[in-house]
Every structure is written in structure tokens, then in C-alpha cells.
Short mmCIF file of C-alpha atoms and ligand atoms in Angstrom, two decimals:
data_model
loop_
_atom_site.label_atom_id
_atom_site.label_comp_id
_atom_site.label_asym_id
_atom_site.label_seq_id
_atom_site.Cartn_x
_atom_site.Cartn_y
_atom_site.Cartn_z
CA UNK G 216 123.57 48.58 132.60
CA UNK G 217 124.66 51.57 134.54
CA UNK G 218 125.60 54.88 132.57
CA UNK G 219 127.90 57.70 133.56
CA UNK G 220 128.32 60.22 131.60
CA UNK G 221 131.31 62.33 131.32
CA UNK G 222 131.13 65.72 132.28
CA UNK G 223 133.77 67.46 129.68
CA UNK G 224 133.67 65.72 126.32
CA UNK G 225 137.02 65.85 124.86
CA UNK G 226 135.69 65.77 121.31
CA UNK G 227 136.10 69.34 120.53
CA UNK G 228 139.91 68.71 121.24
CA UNK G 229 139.79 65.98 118.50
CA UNK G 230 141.71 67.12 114.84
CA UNK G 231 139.73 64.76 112.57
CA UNK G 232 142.11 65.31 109.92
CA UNK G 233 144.93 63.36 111.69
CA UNK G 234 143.72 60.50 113.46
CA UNK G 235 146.88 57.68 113.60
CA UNK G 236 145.58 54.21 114.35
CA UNK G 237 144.69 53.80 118.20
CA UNK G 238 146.10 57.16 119.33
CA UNK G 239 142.74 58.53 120.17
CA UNK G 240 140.07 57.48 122.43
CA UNK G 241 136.18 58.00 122.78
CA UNK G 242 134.59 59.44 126.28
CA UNK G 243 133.28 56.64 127.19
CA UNK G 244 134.16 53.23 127.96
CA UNK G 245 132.25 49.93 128.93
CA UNK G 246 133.72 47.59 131.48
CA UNK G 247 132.20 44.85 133.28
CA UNK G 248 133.39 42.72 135.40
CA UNK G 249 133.57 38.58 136.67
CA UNK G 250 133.18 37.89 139.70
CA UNK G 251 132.19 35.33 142.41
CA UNK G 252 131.51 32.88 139.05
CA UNK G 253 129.29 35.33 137.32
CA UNK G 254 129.38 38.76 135.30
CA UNK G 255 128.06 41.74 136.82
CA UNK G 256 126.41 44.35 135.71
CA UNK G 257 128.26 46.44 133.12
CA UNK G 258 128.69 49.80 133.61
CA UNK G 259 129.93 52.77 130.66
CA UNK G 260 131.77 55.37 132.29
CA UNK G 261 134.12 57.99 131.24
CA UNK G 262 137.01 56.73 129.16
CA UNK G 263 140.32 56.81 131.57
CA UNK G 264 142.28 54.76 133.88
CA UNK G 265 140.71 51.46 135.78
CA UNK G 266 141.75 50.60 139.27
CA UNK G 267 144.08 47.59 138.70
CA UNK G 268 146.72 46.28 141.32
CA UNK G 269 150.71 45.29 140.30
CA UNK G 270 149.43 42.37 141.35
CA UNK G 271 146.95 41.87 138.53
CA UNK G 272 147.28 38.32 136.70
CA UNK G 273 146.82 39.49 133.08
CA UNK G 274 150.12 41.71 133.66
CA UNK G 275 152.00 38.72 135.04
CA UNK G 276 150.27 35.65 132.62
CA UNK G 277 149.18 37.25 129.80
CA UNK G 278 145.57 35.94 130.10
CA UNK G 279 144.24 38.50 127.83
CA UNK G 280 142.15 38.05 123.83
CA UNK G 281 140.93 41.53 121.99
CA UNK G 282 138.63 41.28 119.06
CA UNK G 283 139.32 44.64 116.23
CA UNK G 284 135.91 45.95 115.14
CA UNK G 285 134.68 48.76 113.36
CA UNK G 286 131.57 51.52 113.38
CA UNK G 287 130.84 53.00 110.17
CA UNK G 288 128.60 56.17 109.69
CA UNK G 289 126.27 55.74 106.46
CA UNK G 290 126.70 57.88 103.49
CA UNK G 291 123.47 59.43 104.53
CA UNK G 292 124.87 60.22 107.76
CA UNK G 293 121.53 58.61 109.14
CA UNK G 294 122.69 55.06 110.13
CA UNK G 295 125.57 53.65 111.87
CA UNK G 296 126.82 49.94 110.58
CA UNK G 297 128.61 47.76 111.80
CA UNK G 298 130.32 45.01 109.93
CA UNK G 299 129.32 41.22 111.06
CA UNK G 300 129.46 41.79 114.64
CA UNK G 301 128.18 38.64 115.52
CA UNK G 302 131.65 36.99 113.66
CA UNK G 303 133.74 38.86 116.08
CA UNK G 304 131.44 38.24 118.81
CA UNK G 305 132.17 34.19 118.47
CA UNK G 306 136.02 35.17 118.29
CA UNK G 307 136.19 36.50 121.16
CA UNK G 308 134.30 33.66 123.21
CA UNK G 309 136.82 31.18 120.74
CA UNK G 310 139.99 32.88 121.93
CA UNK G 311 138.76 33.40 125.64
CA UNK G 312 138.57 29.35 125.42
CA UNK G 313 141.68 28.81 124.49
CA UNK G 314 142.93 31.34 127.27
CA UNK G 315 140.74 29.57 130.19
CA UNK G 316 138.68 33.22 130.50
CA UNK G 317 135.28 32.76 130.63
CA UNK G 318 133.16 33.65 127.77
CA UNK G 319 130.84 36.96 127.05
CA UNK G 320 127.29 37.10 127.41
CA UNK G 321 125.60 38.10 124.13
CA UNK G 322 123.61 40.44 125.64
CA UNK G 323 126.68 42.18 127.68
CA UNK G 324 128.62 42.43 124.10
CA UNK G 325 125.57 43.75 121.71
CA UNK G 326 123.68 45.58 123.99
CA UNK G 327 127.31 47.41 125.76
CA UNK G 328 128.28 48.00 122.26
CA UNK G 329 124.79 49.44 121.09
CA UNK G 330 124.59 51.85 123.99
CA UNK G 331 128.70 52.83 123.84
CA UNK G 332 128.00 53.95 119.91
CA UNK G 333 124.98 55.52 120.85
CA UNK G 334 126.76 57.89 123.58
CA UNK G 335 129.62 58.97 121.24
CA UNK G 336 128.09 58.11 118.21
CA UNK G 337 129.70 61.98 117.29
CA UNK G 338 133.16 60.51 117.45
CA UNK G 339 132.86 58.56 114.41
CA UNK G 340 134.54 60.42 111.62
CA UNK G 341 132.96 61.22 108.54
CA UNK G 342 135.81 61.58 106.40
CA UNK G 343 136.29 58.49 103.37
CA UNK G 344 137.67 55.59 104.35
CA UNK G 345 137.90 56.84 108.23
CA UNK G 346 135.39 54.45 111.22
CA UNK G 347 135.34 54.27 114.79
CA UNK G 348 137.67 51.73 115.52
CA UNK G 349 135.88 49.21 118.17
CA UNK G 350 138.48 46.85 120.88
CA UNK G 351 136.95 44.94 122.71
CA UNK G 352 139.22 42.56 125.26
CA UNK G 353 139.19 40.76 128.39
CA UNK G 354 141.73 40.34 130.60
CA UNK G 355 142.47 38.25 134.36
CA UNK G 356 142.41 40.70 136.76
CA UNK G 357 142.19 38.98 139.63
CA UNK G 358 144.94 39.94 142.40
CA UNK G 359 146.62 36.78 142.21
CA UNK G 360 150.15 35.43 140.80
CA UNK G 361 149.76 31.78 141.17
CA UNK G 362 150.64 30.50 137.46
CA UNK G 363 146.75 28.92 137.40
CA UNK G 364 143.95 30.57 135.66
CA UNK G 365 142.17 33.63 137.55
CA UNK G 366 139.01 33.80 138.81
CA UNK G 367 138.11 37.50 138.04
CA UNK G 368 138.00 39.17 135.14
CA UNK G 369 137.33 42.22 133.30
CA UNK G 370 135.77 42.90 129.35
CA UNK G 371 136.38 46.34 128.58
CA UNK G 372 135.13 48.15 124.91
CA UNK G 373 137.16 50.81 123.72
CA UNK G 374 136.48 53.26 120.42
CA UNK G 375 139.17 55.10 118.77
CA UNK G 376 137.90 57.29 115.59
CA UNK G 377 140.63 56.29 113.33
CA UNK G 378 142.12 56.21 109.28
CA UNK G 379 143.52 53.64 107.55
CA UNK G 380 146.08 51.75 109.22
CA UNK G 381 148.40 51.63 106.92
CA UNK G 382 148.69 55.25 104.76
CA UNK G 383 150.67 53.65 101.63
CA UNK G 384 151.65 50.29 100.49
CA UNK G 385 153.21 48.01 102.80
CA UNK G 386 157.04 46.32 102.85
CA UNK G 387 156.69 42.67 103.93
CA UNK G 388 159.93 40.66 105.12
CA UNK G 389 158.76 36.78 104.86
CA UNK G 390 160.51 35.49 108.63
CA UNK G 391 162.09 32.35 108.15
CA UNK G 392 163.46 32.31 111.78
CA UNK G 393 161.11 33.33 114.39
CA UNK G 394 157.77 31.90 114.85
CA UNK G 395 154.65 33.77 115.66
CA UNK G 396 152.51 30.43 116.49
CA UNK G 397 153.24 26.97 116.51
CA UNK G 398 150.75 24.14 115.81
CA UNK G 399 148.52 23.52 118.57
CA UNK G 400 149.44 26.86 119.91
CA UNK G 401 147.44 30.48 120.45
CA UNK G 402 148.13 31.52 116.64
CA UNK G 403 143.83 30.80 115.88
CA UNK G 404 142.99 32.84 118.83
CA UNK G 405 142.87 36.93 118.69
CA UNK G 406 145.47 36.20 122.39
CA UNK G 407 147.48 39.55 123.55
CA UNK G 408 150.50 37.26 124.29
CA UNK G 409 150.92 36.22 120.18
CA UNK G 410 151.08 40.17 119.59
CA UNK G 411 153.69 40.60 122.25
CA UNK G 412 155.86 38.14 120.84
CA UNK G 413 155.86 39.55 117.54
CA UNK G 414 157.54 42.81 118.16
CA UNK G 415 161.10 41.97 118.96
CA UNK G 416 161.47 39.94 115.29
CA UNK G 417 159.01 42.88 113.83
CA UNK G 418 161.62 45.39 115.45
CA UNK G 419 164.64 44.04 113.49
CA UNK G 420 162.83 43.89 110.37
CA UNK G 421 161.95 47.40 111.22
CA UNK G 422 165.74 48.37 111.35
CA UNK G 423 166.41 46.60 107.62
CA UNK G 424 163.53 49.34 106.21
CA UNK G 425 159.88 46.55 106.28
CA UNK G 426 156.95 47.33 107.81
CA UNK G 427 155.63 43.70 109.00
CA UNK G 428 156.09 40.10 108.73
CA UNK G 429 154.69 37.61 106.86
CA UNK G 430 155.16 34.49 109.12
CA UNK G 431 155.73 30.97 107.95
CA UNK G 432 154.79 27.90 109.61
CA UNK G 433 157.01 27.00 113.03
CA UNK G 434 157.98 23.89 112.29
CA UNK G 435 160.22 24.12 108.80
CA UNK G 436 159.55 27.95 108.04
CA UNK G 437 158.27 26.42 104.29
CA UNK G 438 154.80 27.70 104.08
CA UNK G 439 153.38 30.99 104.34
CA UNK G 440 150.64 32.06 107.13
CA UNK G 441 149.82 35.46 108.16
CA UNK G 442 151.10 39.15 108.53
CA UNK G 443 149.72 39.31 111.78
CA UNK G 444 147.65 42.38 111.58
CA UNK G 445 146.20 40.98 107.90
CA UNK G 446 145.43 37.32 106.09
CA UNK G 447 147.63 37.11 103.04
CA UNK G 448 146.19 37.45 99.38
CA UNK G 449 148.66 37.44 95.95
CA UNK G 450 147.54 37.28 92.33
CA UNK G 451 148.93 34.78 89.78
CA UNK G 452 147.45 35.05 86.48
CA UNK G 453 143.81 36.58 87.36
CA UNK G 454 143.52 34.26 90.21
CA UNK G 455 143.92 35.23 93.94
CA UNK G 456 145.63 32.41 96.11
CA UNK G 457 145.40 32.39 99.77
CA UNK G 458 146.73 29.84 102.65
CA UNK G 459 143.62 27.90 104.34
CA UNK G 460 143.41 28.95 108.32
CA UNK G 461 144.61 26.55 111.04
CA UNK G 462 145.33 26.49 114.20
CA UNK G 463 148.38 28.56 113.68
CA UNK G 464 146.63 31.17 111.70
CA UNK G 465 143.92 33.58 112.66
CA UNK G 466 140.55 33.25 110.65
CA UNK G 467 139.90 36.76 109.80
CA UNK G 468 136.81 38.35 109.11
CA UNK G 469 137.66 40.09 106.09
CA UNK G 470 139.40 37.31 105.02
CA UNK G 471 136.65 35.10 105.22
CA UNK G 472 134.41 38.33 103.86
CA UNK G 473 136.49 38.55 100.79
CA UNK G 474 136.44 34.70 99.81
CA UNK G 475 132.37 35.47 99.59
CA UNK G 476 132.82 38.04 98.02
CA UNK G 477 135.29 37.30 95.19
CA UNK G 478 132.90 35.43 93.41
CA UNK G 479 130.29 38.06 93.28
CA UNK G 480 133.23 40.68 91.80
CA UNK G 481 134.35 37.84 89.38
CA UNK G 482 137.76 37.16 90.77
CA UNK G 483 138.63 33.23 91.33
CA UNK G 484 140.09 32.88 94.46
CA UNK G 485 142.05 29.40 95.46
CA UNK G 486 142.84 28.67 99.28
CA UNK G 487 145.78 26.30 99.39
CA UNK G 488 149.28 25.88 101.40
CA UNK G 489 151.71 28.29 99.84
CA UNK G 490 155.18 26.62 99.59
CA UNK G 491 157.54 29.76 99.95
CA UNK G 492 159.69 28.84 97.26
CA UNK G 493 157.00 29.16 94.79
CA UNK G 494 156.10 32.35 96.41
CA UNK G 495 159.97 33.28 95.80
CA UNK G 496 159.72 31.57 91.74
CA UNK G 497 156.35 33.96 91.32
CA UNK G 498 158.22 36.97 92.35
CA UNK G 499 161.17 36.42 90.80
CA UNK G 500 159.55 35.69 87.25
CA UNK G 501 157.26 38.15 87.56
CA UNK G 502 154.03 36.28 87.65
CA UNK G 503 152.74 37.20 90.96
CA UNK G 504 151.49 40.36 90.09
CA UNK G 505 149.54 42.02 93.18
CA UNK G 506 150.01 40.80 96.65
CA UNK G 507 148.07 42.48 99.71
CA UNK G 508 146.49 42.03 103.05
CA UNK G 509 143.11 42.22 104.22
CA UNK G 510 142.11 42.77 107.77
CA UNK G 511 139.86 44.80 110.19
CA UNK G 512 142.12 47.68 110.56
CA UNK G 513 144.30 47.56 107.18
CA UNK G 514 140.99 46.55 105.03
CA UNK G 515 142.58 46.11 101.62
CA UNK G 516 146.37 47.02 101.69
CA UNK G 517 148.89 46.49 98.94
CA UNK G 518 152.34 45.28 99.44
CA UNK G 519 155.03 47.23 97.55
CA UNK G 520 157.81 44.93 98.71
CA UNK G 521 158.60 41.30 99.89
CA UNK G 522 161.53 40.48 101.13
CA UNK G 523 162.81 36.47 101.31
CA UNK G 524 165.87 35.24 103.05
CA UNK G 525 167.85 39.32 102.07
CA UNK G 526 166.31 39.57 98.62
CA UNK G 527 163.57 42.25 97.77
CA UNK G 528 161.02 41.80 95.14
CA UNK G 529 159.26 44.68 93.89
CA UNK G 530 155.31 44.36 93.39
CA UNK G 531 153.60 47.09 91.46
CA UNK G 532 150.54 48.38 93.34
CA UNK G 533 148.50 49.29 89.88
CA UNK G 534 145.56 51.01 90.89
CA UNK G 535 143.10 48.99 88.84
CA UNK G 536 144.34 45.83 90.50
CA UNK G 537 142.40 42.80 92.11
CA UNK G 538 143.09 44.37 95.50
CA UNK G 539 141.34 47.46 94.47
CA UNK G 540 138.29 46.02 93.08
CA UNK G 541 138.15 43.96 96.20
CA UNK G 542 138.64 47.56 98.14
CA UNK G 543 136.00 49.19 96.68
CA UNK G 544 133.55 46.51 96.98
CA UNK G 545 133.76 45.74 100.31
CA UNK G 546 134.09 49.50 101.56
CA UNK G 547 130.76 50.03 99.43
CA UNK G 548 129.25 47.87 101.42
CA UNK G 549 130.71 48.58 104.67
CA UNK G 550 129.72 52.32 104.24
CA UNK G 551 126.24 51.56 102.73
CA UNK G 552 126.94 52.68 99.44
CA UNK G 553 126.14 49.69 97.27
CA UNK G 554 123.37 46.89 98.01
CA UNK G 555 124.04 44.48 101.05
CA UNK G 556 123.26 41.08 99.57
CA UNK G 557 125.29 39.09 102.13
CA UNK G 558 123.62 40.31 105.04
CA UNK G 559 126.61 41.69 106.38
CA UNK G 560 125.67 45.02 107.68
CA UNK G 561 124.59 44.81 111.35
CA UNK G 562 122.22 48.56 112.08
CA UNK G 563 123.78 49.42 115.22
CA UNK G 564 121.72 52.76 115.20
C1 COI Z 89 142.46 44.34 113.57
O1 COI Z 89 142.50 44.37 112.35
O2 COI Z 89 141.47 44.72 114.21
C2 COI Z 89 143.56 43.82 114.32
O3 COI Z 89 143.33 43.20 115.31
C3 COI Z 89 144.91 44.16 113.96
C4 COI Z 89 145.47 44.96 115.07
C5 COI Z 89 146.55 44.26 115.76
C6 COI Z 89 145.70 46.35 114.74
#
């Protein structure tokens, strides 16, 4: 791997008390690039612009997957974590199959990523609850607009020292008209494209005062799937309930980290398809009581508000609820402050 250093670090410039989600970026950078059939050899270099034509395919196709990772520094401020790399690692190669981009090697994705932390390993922010925020994507950039797949391409890792990504509860609108990803679609894969087509019906449920979607299924809009940047979770009774992954939902990591986990905290958890008008009759009578998100970048977040077809339903966020347990338990183990009994905690350094 080649390494260029950066001969101004831009850290000092860096106010670590306000660090908005994906505003601000490390030095460095690792790109590689495909080629001829095969990757070449991966270079970090100073975080800044690549040299990409107009004419580049990912701008004109959207052949493009990102994975969302994180870096965490230990409470001891000896180690760096990460949190089941090797899960996002499989993503990525899942969604690039799906796109026609060919897949990662291991040793270009662990061994970039190991070396990237290393070098700015003094961007990741010590304050509670804040990481280094870790994108990794690929994206066809060969010089070529014929609608067929390219035959060059480019994985690039990003870091971005970052807070929560949501700073309060959130206000969900449940979207009964748009789709986000129909069956046999891109909704499983992590693909740029599903993103992009998400903002214009986000945007007008921006104007009536929410804060994201929760998508229902394309076909009859009848049964709940994901927020997009989180997997769904509400409480009924003590229970959790959460919709089963398909191809039209994305199989989070924290999703799939909190299911294991559940157990272990004594919270039953049932995955099963959520009919939206029992999702409406729990709101409305007042026994769903806790609904939230999990994801890579929103970690636990609680919902304050759902709105269905122009009503709003209040949800308290009570701060001994299921989705705070769940917080707690999984940050404790994410920063190395309780016992890591899954296994989950990769040392990166
Ligand atoms: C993540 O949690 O890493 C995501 O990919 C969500 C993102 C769109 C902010």
C-alpha cells in the first residue's frame, strides 16, 4: 500500500464540540482502484478531490454501494474498536453484487482501514457518545456512458469524527405513496441510487414538520419496512416487535446486533410483518409505548412522533425505556466499557 502523508493536518482547525454528521473529514483518505480486471495497489493520500471526468459512469448510472462504519476510542484511551467490521465488510461485497461492481479484497478493506485509523487515529473524538464515522463506497468510474456495467472502478474510505446523528427524538411520517424499494429491487443492498430516491418524498415530509420516513412495502403500502437511515423497533406490552429483512429492506448491523442482544438485557423481541393498521390501533390506544430506530449512525434513537395517512401520534420517549436499556448496552460495549461476550469488538489498534 502506498502512503502519503499530508503535509498540513487540518485537525487543529477541528471544534470537537460541534461536529454535525458528515460535515467533517479526516486528512487522509484510501482509494484504490480496478483496472484492466484487477485491483491495484491502494494508496492513502491526503483527504481532497479525486481526478474524475463528466464522463464518469457512476455520475451518469448510479453504479455506486457505501457501507456506514464506526471507530471508537476505548474508555482507556488505549485501544481503538471497531464494531463487527467483518459484517459490513460482506455488505459491501453483497450490494456491489447486486450493482455488477466487482467485489473488495479482504485484505484491501482490513488492512486500508487498519492503516487509515492508524494515521489519524487523533481525529477520533473523545467526547461520550461521539466515533469516527467510517464510509466506505465504490463507485464506476470508468469514462464511459454506454448504459452497460463499467469496467473500472474506484473504493474509496472516508472518516468523519462525528456525534449522534440525530440530537433529539425523531418525527416519523409512515409514506403510504412513494416507494423506497420494490421486491426484487436494490432495497437489501447499501446502493447510492435507493438514497437518492428518497429525498424528494423525504423533502415534502420535511415541509409538513417530520424528520424521516418510515417506508411501507411497494406493492399495497400495508406493511411497515424501514426508515432508511435505521431498522424499525416499537414496544407493545414489554415486548419489542420488529419487521423480518427482505429483499426490500436493508439487514442492518445493529439491527441484527440488537436481536442478540435483547435476550442477554431481558427484553423479548418478536420479528414479524407489521400490518400498518395495527401499527395505527397500537398508537391510537396507547399500547405501543416506545418506538425507535437503530442503525450505524443513529445507534438507538427514539421517535417522538408518527404520523399515518395526516394523523400524528405522540410517543413518550421515557428515559428508562426499552430503547434506553438497549442504548446503554450496546454503547457499553461498543466503547469497551462493559464485557464483550459476543465477540463483537474488532481491535483495530
Ligand atoms: C449508517 O448508519 O451508516 C447509514 O448508512 C445511514 C446513513 C445514510 C447516514
Amino acid at each position: 500500500m502506498k502512503v502519503n502523508l499530508t503535509s498540513s493536518s487540518r485537525l487543529s482547525q477541528v471544534d470537537f464540540s460541534n461536529l454535525p454528521f458528515g460535515k467533517t473529514f479526516s486528512d487522509h483518505m484510501l482509494v484504490a482502484y480496478y483496472k484492466g480486471g484487477a485491483w491495484q495497489e491502494p494508496e492513502i493520500m491526503p483527504y481532497g478531490p479525486l481526478p474524475h471526468t463528466p464522463a464518469m459512469h457512476a455520475l451518469h448510472y448510479g453504479q455506486a454501494v457505501f457501507e456506514g462504519m464506526k471507530a471508537y476510542n476505548d474508555v482507556s484511551g488505549e485501544k481503538v474498536w471497531l464494531f463487527r467490521p467483518e459484517e459490513n465488510y460482506h455488505r459491501l461485497n453483497k450490494s456491489a453484487e447486486r450493482l455488477c461492481i466487482p467485489s473488495v479484497p479482504k485484505e484491501v478493506f482490513f488492512e486500508g482501514l487498519k492503516k487509515l485509523i492508524e494515521i489519524d487515529r487523533a481525529w477520533i473524538p473523545r467526547a461520550e457518545g461521539h466515533s469516527l464515522y467510517i464510509r466506505p463506497f465504490l463507485f464506476a468510474s470508468s469514462e464511459y456512458i454506454m448504459a452497460t456495467p463499467a469496467d473500472e472502478y474506484c473504493f474509496v474510505i472516508l472518516t468523519s469524527p462525528t456525534a449522534s446523528y440525530y440530537s433529539g427524538s425523531v418525527k416519523l411520517k409512515v409514506e403510504t405513496h412513494f416507494t423506497r424499494a420494490a421486491k426484487g429491487g436494490t432495497g437489501a443492498a447499501k446502493a447510492a441510487g435507493n438514497y437518492a430516491a428518497s429525498f424528494y418524498p423525504m423533502s415534502l415530509a420535511r415541509e409538513e414538520g417530520y424528520m424521516q420516513l418510515l417506508w411501507t412495502d411497494g406493492k399495497d403500502h400495508k406493511f411497515l419496512e424501514e426508515v432508511g437511515t435505521m431498522n424499525l423497533f416499537f414496544r407493545k406490552g414489554d415486548q419489542l416487535f420488529t419487521p423480518p429483512t427482505s429483499d426490500s429492506i436493508l439487514s442492518g448491523i445493529t439491527r441484527k446486533s440488537v436481536l442478540e442482544l435483547l435476550p442477554k438485557i431481558g427484553i423479548e423481541a418478536k420479528v414479524e410483518p407489521i400490518h400498518i393498521q395495527d401499527f395505527q390501533a397500537g398508537l391510537e390506544d396507547g399500547s405501543i409505548t416506545e418506538v425507535f430506530g437503530v442503525g450505524t449512525a443513529a445507534v438507538v434513537s427514539p421517535v417522538d412522533t408518527v404520523g399515518i395517512e395526516g394523523k400524528n401520534y405522540k410517543v413518550e420517549v421515557k428515559e428508562d425505556g426499552h430503547w434506553k436499556k438497549l442504548k446503554t448496552a450496546l454503547t457499553d460495549i461498543q466503547f469497551g466499557r462493559s464485557e464483550d461476550e459476543f465477540g463483537w469488538r474488532f481491535p483495530l489498534i
